[in-house]
Short mmCIF file of C-alpha atoms in Angstrom, two decimals:
data_model
loop_
_atom_site.label_atom_id
_atom_site.label_comp_id
_atom_site.label_asym_id
_atom_site.label_seq_id
_atom_site.Cartn_x
_atom_site.Cartn_y
_atom_site.Cartn_z
CA MET A 148 53.84 19.73 38.08
CA ASP A 149 54.73 16.14 39.09
CA THR A 150 58.07 14.64 38.62
CA SER A 151 57.84 11.27 39.93
CA PHE A 152 55.40 8.64 38.05
CA ASP A 153 54.98 5.02 38.08
CA TYR A 154 55.37 4.68 34.10
CA ILE A 155 56.44 7.10 31.98
CA VAL A 156 55.78 6.87 28.34
CA ILE A 157 57.84 8.73 25.82
CA GLY A 158 56.04 9.72 22.39
CA GLY A 159 52.56 11.12 21.11
CA GLY A 160 52.13 8.82 18.14
CA ALA A 161 49.57 6.10 18.09
CA ALA A 162 51.18 3.21 19.81
CA ALA A 163 52.12 5.57 22.79
CA CYS A 164 48.60 7.08 23.00
CA ALA A 165 46.94 3.58 23.05
CA LEU A 166 49.56 2.49 25.87
CA ALA A 167 49.35 5.37 27.90
CA GLY A 168 44.99 5.47 27.59
CA ARG A 169 45.14 1.85 28.39
CA LEU A 170 47.12 1.71 31.56
CA ALA A 171 45.59 4.65 32.94
CA ASP A 172 42.34 2.89 32.27
CA SER A 173 43.06 -0.75 33.92
CA GLY A 174 44.67 0.39 36.68
CA SER A 175 45.54 3.42 39.41
CA GLU A 176 49.26 3.67 39.17
CA SER A 177 50.23 7.33 37.84
CA ILE A 178 51.23 7.77 34.41
CA ALA A 179 53.07 10.26 32.35
CA LEU A 180 52.92 10.65 28.62
CA LEU A 181 55.68 12.77 27.40
CA GLU A 182 54.95 14.26 23.96
CA ALA A 183 57.64 16.72 22.13
CA ALA A 184 55.19 18.41 20.19
CA TRP A 185 52.45 20.88 21.48
CA PRO A 186 48.58 19.61 20.84
CA ASP A 187 47.68 19.48 17.02
CA ASP A 188 45.57 16.25 17.25
CA ASP A 189 42.80 17.52 14.65
CA ALA A 190 45.60 17.25 11.67
CA PRO A 191 43.88 15.55 9.07
CA ASP A 192 44.64 11.95 8.25
CA TRP A 193 42.44 10.13 6.06
CA GLY A 194 44.62 7.21 5.31
CA PRO A 195 42.97 3.70 4.81
CA TYR A 196 42.83 1.37 7.99
CA LEU A 197 44.70 -1.62 7.12
CA ARG A 198 45.82 -4.12 9.49
CA GLY A 199 48.02 -6.31 6.97
CA ALA A 200 47.81 -9.91 6.77
CA PRO A 201 47.57 -12.37 9.29
CA SER A 202 50.71 -14.07 7.24
CA ASP A 203 52.82 -11.03 8.51
CA TYR A 204 52.50 -11.71 12.17
CA ASP A 205 52.26 -15.37 11.60
CA GLY A 206 55.64 -14.64 10.32
CA TRP A 207 56.78 -13.07 13.42
CA ALA A 208 56.14 -15.68 15.56
CA GLU A 209 57.75 -18.36 13.40
CA ALA A 210 60.76 -16.37 13.74
CA GLY A 211 60.64 -16.54 17.27
CA CYS A 212 58.49 -13.61 18.39
CA ASP A 213 56.24 -16.08 20.65
CA GLY A 214 52.77 -14.12 21.70
CA TRP A 215 52.85 -12.29 18.11
CA SER A 216 50.69 -14.60 16.12
CA TRP A 217 47.89 -13.48 14.47
CA ASP A 218 45.83 -15.66 16.61
CA ASP A 219 47.65 -13.21 19.48
CA VAL A 220 47.25 -9.88 17.95
CA LEU A 221 43.91 -10.16 16.38
CA PRO A 222 41.85 -9.79 19.96
CA CYS A 223 43.85 -6.72 20.11
CA PHE A 224 42.82 -5.43 16.62
CA ARG A 225 39.16 -5.92 17.71
CA ARG A 226 39.65 -4.57 21.42
CA ALA A 227 40.79 -1.22 19.84
CA GLU A 228 37.98 -0.87 17.06
CA CYS A 229 34.52 0.82 17.09
CA ASN A 230 33.36 -0.26 13.53
CA THR A 231 30.23 1.03 12.47
CA ARG A 232 29.67 -2.03 10.48
CA VAL A 233 29.13 -4.00 13.92
CA MET A 234 29.10 -1.14 16.03
CA GLY A 235 27.91 -2.17 19.79
CA ARG A 236 28.44 -5.69 19.17
CA ASP A 237 31.35 -8.16 20.06
CA ASP A 238 30.17 -11.09 18.43
CA ASP A 239 32.30 -10.62 14.63
CA PRO A 240 35.11 -12.52 14.47
CA TRP A 241 37.05 -9.97 12.54
CA HIS A 242 36.18 -6.63 13.93
CA GLY A 243 35.12 -4.90 17.23
CA GLY A 244 32.20 -2.65 17.69
CA ASN A 245 33.09 -1.51 21.16
CA GLY A 246 36.72 0.10 21.13
CA PRO A 247 37.99 3.54 21.58
CA LEU A 248 38.95 3.80 17.84
CA HIS A 249 36.11 4.99 15.35
CA VAL A 250 36.54 2.84 11.94
CA GLY A 251 34.07 3.53 9.18
CA ASP A 252 33.15 3.22 5.70
CA PRO A 253 33.54 6.27 3.05
CA PRO A 254 30.50 8.49 3.43
CA ALA A 255 30.63 10.18 0.01
CA PRO A 256 32.69 8.70 -2.04
CA SER A 257 33.49 11.35 -5.09
CA PRO A 258 32.10 9.91 -8.35
CA LEU A 259 35.40 9.47 -9.99
CA ALA A 260 36.51 7.22 -7.15
CA ARG A 261 33.74 4.97 -7.98
CA TYR A 262 35.02 5.05 -11.87
CA PHE A 263 38.26 3.96 -10.67
CA VAL A 264 36.61 0.62 -9.01
CA GLU A 265 34.91 0.16 -12.08
CA SER A 266 38.03 0.20 -14.41
CA ALA A 267 39.75 -2.09 -11.92
CA ALA A 268 37.15 -4.67 -12.06
CA HIS A 269 37.16 -4.16 -15.93
CA ALA A 270 40.95 -4.98 -15.82
CA GLY A 271 40.30 -8.08 -14.34
CA HIS A 272 40.67 -7.41 -10.54
CA PRO A 273 38.21 -9.57 -7.99
CA ARG A 274 35.91 -6.69 -5.64
CA ASN A 275 36.83 -6.96 -2.04
CA ASP A 276 34.29 -5.93 0.33
CA ASP A 277 36.26 -5.73 3.44
CA PHE A 278 40.24 -5.42 3.31
CA ASN A 279 40.35 -6.37 6.82
CA GLY A 280 38.41 -9.47 6.94
CA PRO A 281 39.60 -12.89 5.62
CA GLU A 282 40.99 -12.10 2.17
CA GLN A 283 43.21 -9.04 1.32
CA GLU A 284 43.20 -9.03 -2.21
CA GLY A 285 40.91 -6.71 -4.66
CA VAL A 286 39.79 -3.70 -5.24
CA GLY A 287 37.01 -1.47 -3.24
CA TRP A 288 36.38 0.87 -0.44
CA PHE A 289 39.03 1.63 2.04
CA GLN A 290 37.61 2.06 5.90
CA SER A 291 39.43 4.86 7.52
CA ALA A 292 39.54 6.00 11.29
CA ARG A 293 36.82 8.37 11.38
CA HIS A 294 33.88 9.93 13.32
CA ARG A 295 30.98 11.74 12.33
CA GLY A 296 33.00 13.45 9.31
CA GLU A 297 36.11 13.90 10.96
CA PRO A 298 38.91 12.01 11.22
CA TRP A 299 39.25 10.21 14.47
CA SER A 300 43.08 10.31 15.99
CA ALA A 301 44.08 7.87 18.27
CA ALA A 302 44.86 10.77 20.55
CA ARG A 303 40.99 11.16 20.62
CA ALA A 304 40.47 7.54 21.03
CA TYR A 305 42.71 7.03 23.99
CA LEU A 306 43.47 10.12 25.60
CA HIS A 307 40.15 12.38 24.92
CA ARG A 308 37.56 10.16 26.47
CA GLY A 309 37.59 10.70 30.12
CA VAL A 310 40.67 8.74 31.58
CA GLY A 311 41.21 9.14 35.08
CA GLY A 312 43.21 11.71 36.52
CA ASN A 313 46.29 9.53 37.22
CA LEU A 314 47.26 10.10 33.53
CA GLN A 315 49.31 13.32 32.88
CA VAL A 316 49.99 14.47 29.33
CA LEU A 317 52.95 16.64 29.17
CA HIS A 318 53.37 18.47 25.75
CA GLY A 319 56.58 19.97 24.69
CA MET A 320 58.71 17.66 26.54
CA GLN A 321 61.61 16.97 24.50
CA ALA A 322 63.07 13.72 26.09
CA GLN A 323 66.90 14.04 26.24
CA ARG A 324 68.00 10.73 27.73
CA ILE A 325 66.83 7.69 29.83
CA VAL A 326 68.50 7.92 33.19
CA PHE A 327 69.88 4.81 34.58
CA GLU A 328 70.99 3.34 38.07
CA GLY A 329 73.45 0.62 37.15
CA ARG A 330 71.29 -0.90 33.88
CA ARG A 331 68.08 0.01 35.55
CA ALA A 332 65.82 2.72 33.79
CA VAL A 333 64.47 4.73 36.63
CA GLY A 334 63.27 8.56 34.58
CA VAL A 335 64.12 10.47 32.18
CA GLN A 336 65.81 13.72 31.43
CA ALA A 337 63.73 15.98 29.61
CA LEU A 338 63.84 19.79 28.42
CA ARG A 339 60.95 21.88 28.26
CA HIS A 340 60.70 25.85 27.57
CA GLY A 341 64.55 25.36 27.43
CA ARG A 342 64.44 23.88 31.23
CA GLN A 343 66.32 20.77 32.25
CA ILE A 344 63.74 18.55 34.06
CA GLU A 345 64.21 14.74 35.59
CA LEU A 346 61.41 12.73 35.61
CA ARG A 347 61.46 9.55 37.85
CA ALA A 348 59.76 6.34 37.22
CA ARG A 349 59.15 3.86 39.78
CA ARG A 350 58.18 0.94 37.85
CA GLU A 351 59.07 1.48 34.16
CA VAL A 352 60.24 3.64 31.17
CA VAL A 353 58.63 3.19 27.80
CA LEU A 354 60.12 4.13 24.52
CA ALA A 355 57.14 5.03 22.18
CA ALA A 356 58.98 7.70 20.23
CA GLY A 357 58.99 6.04 16.48
CA ALA A 358 61.24 4.36 14.59
CA ILE A 359 63.55 7.47 14.02
CA GLY A 360 62.96 8.78 17.50
CA SER A 361 62.74 5.40 19.61
CA PRO A 362 66.47 4.28 18.37
CA GLN A 363 68.63 7.76 18.73
CA LEU A 364 66.92 7.98 22.32
CA LEU A 365 68.42 4.41 22.94
CA MET A 366 71.78 5.23 21.61
CA VAL A 367 72.21 9.01 23.47
CA SER A 368 71.38 7.22 26.47
CA GLY A 369 74.15 4.50 25.91
CA ILE A 370 72.20 1.80 24.61
CA GLY A 371 73.23 0.56 20.96
CA PRO A 372 76.70 -0.73 18.67
CA ALA A 373 79.66 0.11 21.31
CA ASP A 374 81.75 1.26 18.65
CA HIS A 375 79.61 4.00 17.26
CA LEU A 376 78.48 5.37 20.88
CA GLN A 377 82.46 5.69 21.60
CA GLU A 378 82.76 7.71 18.77
CA HIS A 379 80.40 10.28 19.88
CA GLY A 380 81.93 9.76 23.71
CA ILE A 381 78.56 8.39 25.03
CA GLY A 382 78.90 6.17 27.76
CA VAL A 383 77.85 2.66 27.08
CA VAL A 384 75.50 1.18 29.24
CA GLN A 385 74.68 -2.00 26.97
CA HIS A 386 75.79 -2.99 23.54
CA LEU A 387 73.42 -3.73 21.36
CA PRO A 388 74.62 -3.86 17.68
CA GLY A 389 71.15 -4.03 16.28
CA VAL A 390 69.99 -0.39 17.46
CA GLY A 391 69.10 1.75 14.29
CA LEU A 392 69.26 -1.14 12.02
CA ASN A 393 66.69 -3.08 9.61
CA LEU A 394 65.01 0.54 8.95
CA GLN A 395 62.27 -0.42 6.28
CA GLN A 396 59.57 1.88 4.78
CA PRO A 397 56.95 1.19 1.99
CA VAL A 398 57.94 2.79 -1.03
CA GLY A 399 56.05 4.04 -3.78
CA MET A 400 55.09 6.73 -6.61
CA LEU A 401 52.07 8.59 -7.66
CA LEU A 402 50.56 8.08 -11.44
CA HIS A 403 48.34 10.85 -12.48
CA LYS A 404 46.22 13.16 -14.87
CA ARG A 405 45.28 16.45 -15.30
CA GLY A 406 41.46 17.26 -16.55
CA PRO A 407 40.00 18.12 -18.90
CA THR A 408 36.94 16.24 -17.34
CA PRO A 409 33.00 16.56 -18.38
CA PRO A 410 30.96 19.24 -16.00
CA SER A 411 28.85 16.31 -14.67
CA LEU A 412 32.43 15.61 -12.59
CA ARG A 413 33.70 19.22 -12.00
CA GLN A 414 31.70 18.41 -8.58
CA SER A 415 34.72 15.92 -7.84
CA PHE A 416 37.50 18.51 -8.45
CA GLY A 417 35.53 21.30 -6.90
CA PRO A 418 36.26 25.25 -7.32
CA ARG A 419 39.83 26.07 -7.62
CA TRP A 420 39.43 29.40 -5.45
CA PHE A 421 42.13 28.80 -2.32
CA GLY A 422 42.48 25.40 -3.81
CA ALA A 423 39.27 24.33 -2.08
CA GLN A 424 37.54 21.11 -2.75
CA SER A 425 34.05 21.43 -3.20
CA THR A 426 31.35 20.10 -1.12
CA ILE A 427 28.83 19.85 -3.94
CA GLY A 428 27.83 15.55 -3.54
CA MET A 429 28.79 15.24 0.16
CA SER A 430 26.40 14.58 2.62
CA VAL A 431 25.23 17.50 5.02
CA GLY A 432 27.38 15.98 7.62
CA ARG A 433 30.69 15.54 5.87
CA THR A 434 29.95 19.48 4.04
CA PHE A 435 29.69 20.71 7.52
CA ALA A 436 32.32 18.85 9.05
CA VAL A 437 35.05 20.07 6.22
CA ALA A 438 33.32 23.76 6.70
CA TRP A 439 34.34 23.53 10.37
CA HIS A 440 38.12 22.47 9.75
CA TRP A 441 38.51 24.99 6.74
CA LEU A 442 37.45 27.79 9.68
CA ARG A 443 38.98 25.93 12.35
CA HIS A 444 42.64 25.65 10.77
CA GLY A 445 42.36 29.03 8.58
CA ALA A 446 42.61 26.65 5.47
CA GLY A 447 43.44 29.11 2.57
CA PHE A 448 43.82 32.47 4.05
CA GLY A 449 47.74 31.49 5.54
CA GLY A 450 46.82 28.93 8.35
CA ARG A 451 48.03 26.12 9.08
CA ARG A 452 46.42 23.81 6.29
CA SER A 453 46.75 25.35 3.08
CA THR A 454 43.60 23.30 1.32
CA LEU A 455 40.48 21.85 1.72
CA ALA A 456 41.35 18.78 -0.35
CA GLN A 457 44.01 17.60 2.03
CA ALA A 458 40.68 16.92 4.21
CA GLU A 459 39.40 14.41 1.32
CA PRO A 460 39.50 10.83 2.45
CA ILE A 461 41.31 8.09 0.47
CA SER A 462 38.20 6.21 -0.37
CA ALA A 463 38.91 3.69 -3.12
CA GLY A 464 41.96 1.34 -3.57
CA ALA A 465 43.13 -2.07 -4.19
CA LEU A 466 45.26 -4.52 -2.56
CA LEU A 467 47.19 -6.57 -5.46
CA LYS A 468 49.90 -8.80 -6.29
CA SER A 469 52.82 -7.76 -8.56
CA GLN A 470 53.29 -11.37 -9.18
CA PRO A 471 50.53 -13.72 -9.45
CA GLU A 472 52.17 -16.90 -7.42
CA LEU A 473 52.71 -14.79 -4.39
CA PRO A 474 50.68 -15.81 -1.24
CA GLU A 475 49.69 -12.24 -0.44
CA PRO A 476 49.03 -8.54 -1.83
CA ASP A 477 52.28 -6.81 -1.77
CA LEU A 478 50.73 -4.01 -3.57
CA GLN A 479 48.44 -1.29 -2.40
CA LEU A 480 46.62 1.19 -4.61
CA ARG A 481 45.00 4.54 -3.62
CA PHE A 482 43.14 6.50 -5.85
CA VAL A 483 43.64 10.08 -5.25
CA VAL A 484 41.60 13.26 -6.35
CA GLY A 485 42.71 16.83 -6.12
CA PRO A 486 45.54 18.60 -6.67
CA GLY A 487 48.55 16.34 -7.91
CA HIS A 488 52.10 15.75 -7.08
CA ALA A 489 54.73 13.92 -6.75
CA ARG A 490 58.65 13.78 -6.44
CA GLY A 491 60.53 15.45 -9.52
CA ASP A 492 57.54 16.41 -11.41
CA GLY A 493 57.61 20.50 -10.69
CA GLY A 494 55.07 20.47 -8.19
CA GLY A 495 50.92 20.69 -8.06
CA HIS A 496 49.07 20.43 -11.14
CA GLY A 497 45.56 22.07 -10.13
CA GLN A 498 42.53 19.89 -10.98
CA SER A 499 43.81 16.22 -11.35
CA TYR A 500 43.16 12.70 -10.41
CA GLY A 501 45.57 9.43 -10.46
CA CYS A 502 46.60 6.78 -8.63
CA ARG A 503 49.32 6.07 -5.76
CA VAL A 504 51.09 2.71 -5.79
CA LEU A 505 52.99 1.38 -2.67
CA LEU A 506 55.09 -1.66 -2.31
CA LEU A 507 54.24 -2.64 0.90
CA ARG A 508 56.90 -5.17 2.05
CA PRO A 509 60.36 -4.01 0.16
CA ARG A 510 63.00 -6.22 0.64
CA SER A 511 65.56 -3.02 1.02
CA ARG A 512 67.15 -2.03 4.09
CA GLY A 513 68.21 1.07 5.75
CA ARG A 514 69.53 2.27 9.03
CA LEU A 515 69.99 5.24 11.49
CA ARG A 516 73.06 6.59 12.85
CA LEU A 517 73.97 9.35 15.64
CA ALA A 518 74.99 12.50 13.83
CA ALA A 519 76.30 13.93 17.83
CA SER A 520 75.44 12.84 21.25
CA ASP A 521 73.29 15.56 21.44
CA PRO A 522 69.63 14.58 21.17
CA GLN A 523 68.64 17.68 19.74
CA ARG A 524 70.27 16.94 16.52
CA ARG A 525 68.49 14.85 13.71
CA PRO A 526 70.09 11.46 13.25
CA LEU A 527 71.49 10.61 9.95
CA VAL A 528 69.19 8.22 8.34
CA GLU A 529 69.94 6.16 5.38
CA ALA A 530 67.22 5.01 3.79
CA GLY A 531 68.09 2.74 1.52
CA LEU A 532 64.88 2.95 -0.69
CA LEU A 533 65.32 0.42 -3.75
CA GLY A 534 68.74 -0.76 -2.85
CA ASP A 535 67.12 -4.49 -3.66
CA ALA A 536 67.04 -4.54 -7.12
CA GLN A 537 63.76 -6.96 -6.76
CA ASP A 538 62.08 -4.04 -5.23
CA VAL A 539 62.38 -2.05 -8.50
CA ARG A 540 60.88 -4.78 -10.74
CA ASP A 541 57.92 -5.34 -8.53
CA LEU A 542 57.36 -1.51 -8.46
CA ILE A 543 57.79 -1.76 -12.28
CA ALA A 544 55.14 -4.50 -12.39
CA GLY A 545 53.02 -2.16 -9.88
CA VAL A 546 53.45 0.82 -12.13
CA ALA A 547 52.06 -1.10 -15.07
CA LEU A 548 49.23 -2.49 -13.24
CA VAL A 549 48.16 1.00 -12.38
CA ARG A 550 48.55 1.93 -16.12
CA ARG A 551 46.57 -0.73 -17.20
CA ILE A 552 43.60 0.24 -14.45
CA LEU A 553 43.32 3.89 -15.67
CA ALA A 554 43.38 2.98 -19.40
CA GLN A 555 39.91 1.06 -18.90
CA PRO A 556 36.81 2.55 -20.09
CA PRO A 557 35.16 4.07 -17.03
CA LEU A 558 38.17 6.22 -16.54
CA ALA A 559 39.43 6.65 -19.71
CA ALA A 560 36.21 8.25 -21.07
CA PHE A 561 37.74 11.48 -18.84
CA GLY A 562 40.62 12.09 -20.65
CA GLY A 563 43.07 14.15 -19.15
CA LYS A 564 47.37 14.48 -19.74
CA ALA A 565 49.38 12.24 -18.32
CA LEU A 566 51.75 14.52 -15.90
CA TYR A 567 55.00 12.81 -16.63
CA CYS A 568 54.10 9.18 -17.73
CA GLY A 569 52.47 9.82 -20.73
CA GLY A 570 55.17 8.19 -23.10
CA VAL A 571 55.45 4.70 -21.19
CA ARG A 572 52.95 1.78 -22.57
CA ALA A 573 51.17 0.08 -19.51
CA ASP A 574 50.67 -3.45 -21.39
CA PRO A 575 52.79 -5.03 -22.63
CA GLY A 576 54.88 -2.21 -21.18
CA ASP A 577 57.87 -0.54 -21.95
CA GLU A 578 60.43 -1.97 -19.34
CA ALA A 579 63.62 0.69 -19.62
CA ALA A 580 61.22 3.75 -19.49
CA ILE A 581 59.15 2.41 -16.50
CA ASP A 582 62.39 1.69 -14.71
CA ALA A 583 63.55 4.96 -15.26
CA LEU A 584 60.30 6.68 -14.14
CA VAL A 585 60.32 4.59 -10.98
CA ARG A 586 63.79 5.46 -9.94
CA ALA A 587 63.34 8.98 -10.86
CA HIS A 588 59.88 9.29 -9.03
CA ALA A 589 59.62 6.24 -6.18
CA GLU A 590 59.59 8.04 -2.38
CA ALA A 591 59.18 6.90 0.96
CA ALA A 592 55.15 6.64 1.08
CA GLU A 593 54.63 6.02 4.86
CA ARG A 594 56.59 6.34 8.09
CA PRO A 595 59.43 4.20 9.04
CA ALA A 596 59.65 0.79 11.05
CA GLY A 597 61.71 -1.92 12.24
CA THR A 598 65.04 -0.35 13.74
CA CYS A 599 64.39 -1.94 17.48
CA ARG A 600 63.80 -5.18 16.42
CA MET A 601 61.80 -7.55 18.13
CA GLY A 602 63.00 -11.03 18.04
CA ILE A 603 65.62 -13.84 19.97
CA ASP A 604 68.81 -13.55 17.69
CA ALA A 605 71.90 -11.20 18.42
CA LEU A 606 71.13 -8.39 16.44
CA SER A 607 67.37 -8.03 18.10
CA VAL A 608 66.71 -5.05 20.18
CA VAL A 609 63.67 -6.02 22.32
CA ASP A 610 62.44 -9.53 23.27
CA PRO A 611 59.09 -10.72 22.87
CA GLN A 612 58.00 -9.07 25.78
CA LEU A 613 59.58 -5.97 24.47
CA ARG A 614 62.08 -5.73 27.05
CA VAL A 615 65.14 -4.08 25.86
CA ARG A 616 67.93 -6.74 26.12
CA GLY A 617 70.22 -6.36 28.83
CA VAL A 618 68.51 -3.60 30.98
CA GLU A 619 65.94 -3.45 33.25
CA ALA A 620 62.53 -1.80 33.55
CA LEU A 621 62.47 -0.30 30.09
CA ARG A 622 60.82 -1.11 27.15
CA VAL A 623 59.88 0.14 23.27
CA ALA A 624 56.52 -0.44 21.78
CA ASP A 625 55.95 1.28 18.81
CA ALA A 626 56.27 0.24 15.00
CA SER A 627 60.33 0.43 15.51
CA ILE A 628 59.92 -3.02 16.90
CA MET A 629 58.63 -4.51 13.70
CA PRO A 630 60.34 -7.49 12.42
CA THR A 631 59.22 -7.28 9.31
CA LEU A 632 56.41 -4.67 7.58
CA ALA A 633 53.03 -5.86 8.27
CA GLY A 634 50.96 -4.68 4.98
CA GLY A 635 48.87 -2.74 6.09
CA ASP A 636 48.80 1.22 7.13
CA ALA A 637 51.08 3.34 9.42
CA ASP A 638 48.95 3.76 12.56
CA ALA A 639 46.75 0.34 12.86
CA PRO A 640 49.64 -1.85 13.45
CA ALA A 641 51.14 0.67 16.05
CA ILE A 642 47.94 1.15 17.90
CA MET A 643 47.66 -2.97 17.81
CA ILE A 644 51.29 -2.91 19.19
CA GLY A 645 50.46 -0.27 21.86
CA GLU A 646 47.37 -2.30 23.13
CA ARG A 647 49.74 -5.55 23.13
CA ALA A 648 52.61 -3.53 25.29
CA HIS A 649 49.59 -2.78 27.71
CA ASP A 650 48.50 -6.61 28.14
CA LEU A 651 52.59 -7.52 28.51
CA ILE A 652 53.07 -4.70 31.37
CA ARG A 653 50.04 -5.57 32.95
CA HIS A 654 49.78 -9.45 33.06
CA GLY A 655 53.50 -10.37 32.72
CA PRO A 656 54.54 -12.68 30.17
CA ARG A 657 52.36 -15.12 29.01
CA VAL A 658 54.79 -17.58 27.12
CA ARG A 659 58.14 -18.90 28.27
CA LEU A 660 61.14 -17.46 26.86
CA ARG A 661 63.33 -19.47 24.48
CA ALA A 662 66.54 -21.24 25.57
CA LEU A 663 68.55 -18.92 22.91
CA GLU A 664 66.44 -16.00 24.02
CA THR A 665 67.36 -16.47 27.78
CA LEU A 666 71.00 -17.01 27.05
CA LEU A 667 71.07 -13.73 24.98
CA ALA A 668 69.30 -11.87 27.77
CA ARG A 669 71.70 -12.53 30.29
CA ALA A 670 74.86 -12.01 27.59
#
């Protein structure tokens, strides 16, 4: 195995795959992608593909992150996409048709999902045919990363499409710490099969291990709050007090109902044998894709996947405002069909349907700290969910919106028993009961972000070029760099960050550093 490379990328998520694949495609330098887990990129991920609002990225730029406005990042989103609506074309202002990431509409939504869309329209919400288009607000069909009926992960998109021999994907390689010579990152110490290995980077090391892994690796390597590092006996390479702060996660809860349903809609749930989802009403391609996934992973017989229902995409949903005066939707609704459960409700409930409501841009912040200097120890994560009272109020408004939609005639006609919220009125609402409901059942709804924040102030961890402050040849390129959450899903903005990181590494700074940023970099 080679131990010396031009670039070392640490992580196996969406941003890491996009960055490593693009670097391999655009040059002849050697690249190593270190992935702690072993290959399993066929895991079903049917979440919606949502970029967020243009104002999310314009807000980053206004806060000092030059080069990250909507006009800057939209080309990265378009370059990544092979959208079925514009496949083979590059003339659409919002979507790309030639990228590696296949994105498409749901091929065969369940009948109940159609009734959800109708119910939302009955409740007065506008239709939206493209949540990644000019307007985000409305109800309709979510696109997702899919190809020929199967999920299309970033690994499939960027790593399994014939990249050159200059990329090595090293699975089962657990990064332990970054190796420095002076203030320059020159490699990575890693653990594989219980054996310590040191890999050298001639040009740069890029952390893309996510909002938990990246700040932990920085801190065990000596980059972070000096007093905290010293408590754990870690030598300080660079004092950066913002490492591990600014932890953000969308928070949400599921409201759902359990049958009965008329015979005409039983195909939406399927038989209960093995908890399997019926393929009646699916397209032929979808049927074979689900059956192949079930056989391949041993679902229902103790394999790695337990139900076919897990492979059912989230096809219908909405982006809505908790308050009408907001400039952008701050709530995401995901209609779900299949076995239902939520925190605190006692587990699965067989045949059910419902809607998950997510607060996309919570004000609450958490933080991450080391439990020990040992990189094998899990860090201490203080999620801080619902720590801000306004988050509770906004989620309460979201619950009321969901209850009103579920009560509209198209869905209400199918009956069913509310599993844990039947006593809560939908409109005008029982505020005390909904408050208790939210606090009992709300949970983190997406992967975290923000813990290696990009910016130009004293608490920022990376500059707008994604370079870690105060050291050389080290960048961070994953969701941890987000100053604030983009109101999308977990993967779409992360893939964009990987694409953008490639441009910054390959083509260098395209904007001048501000005076304050230059002073901070020298501090």
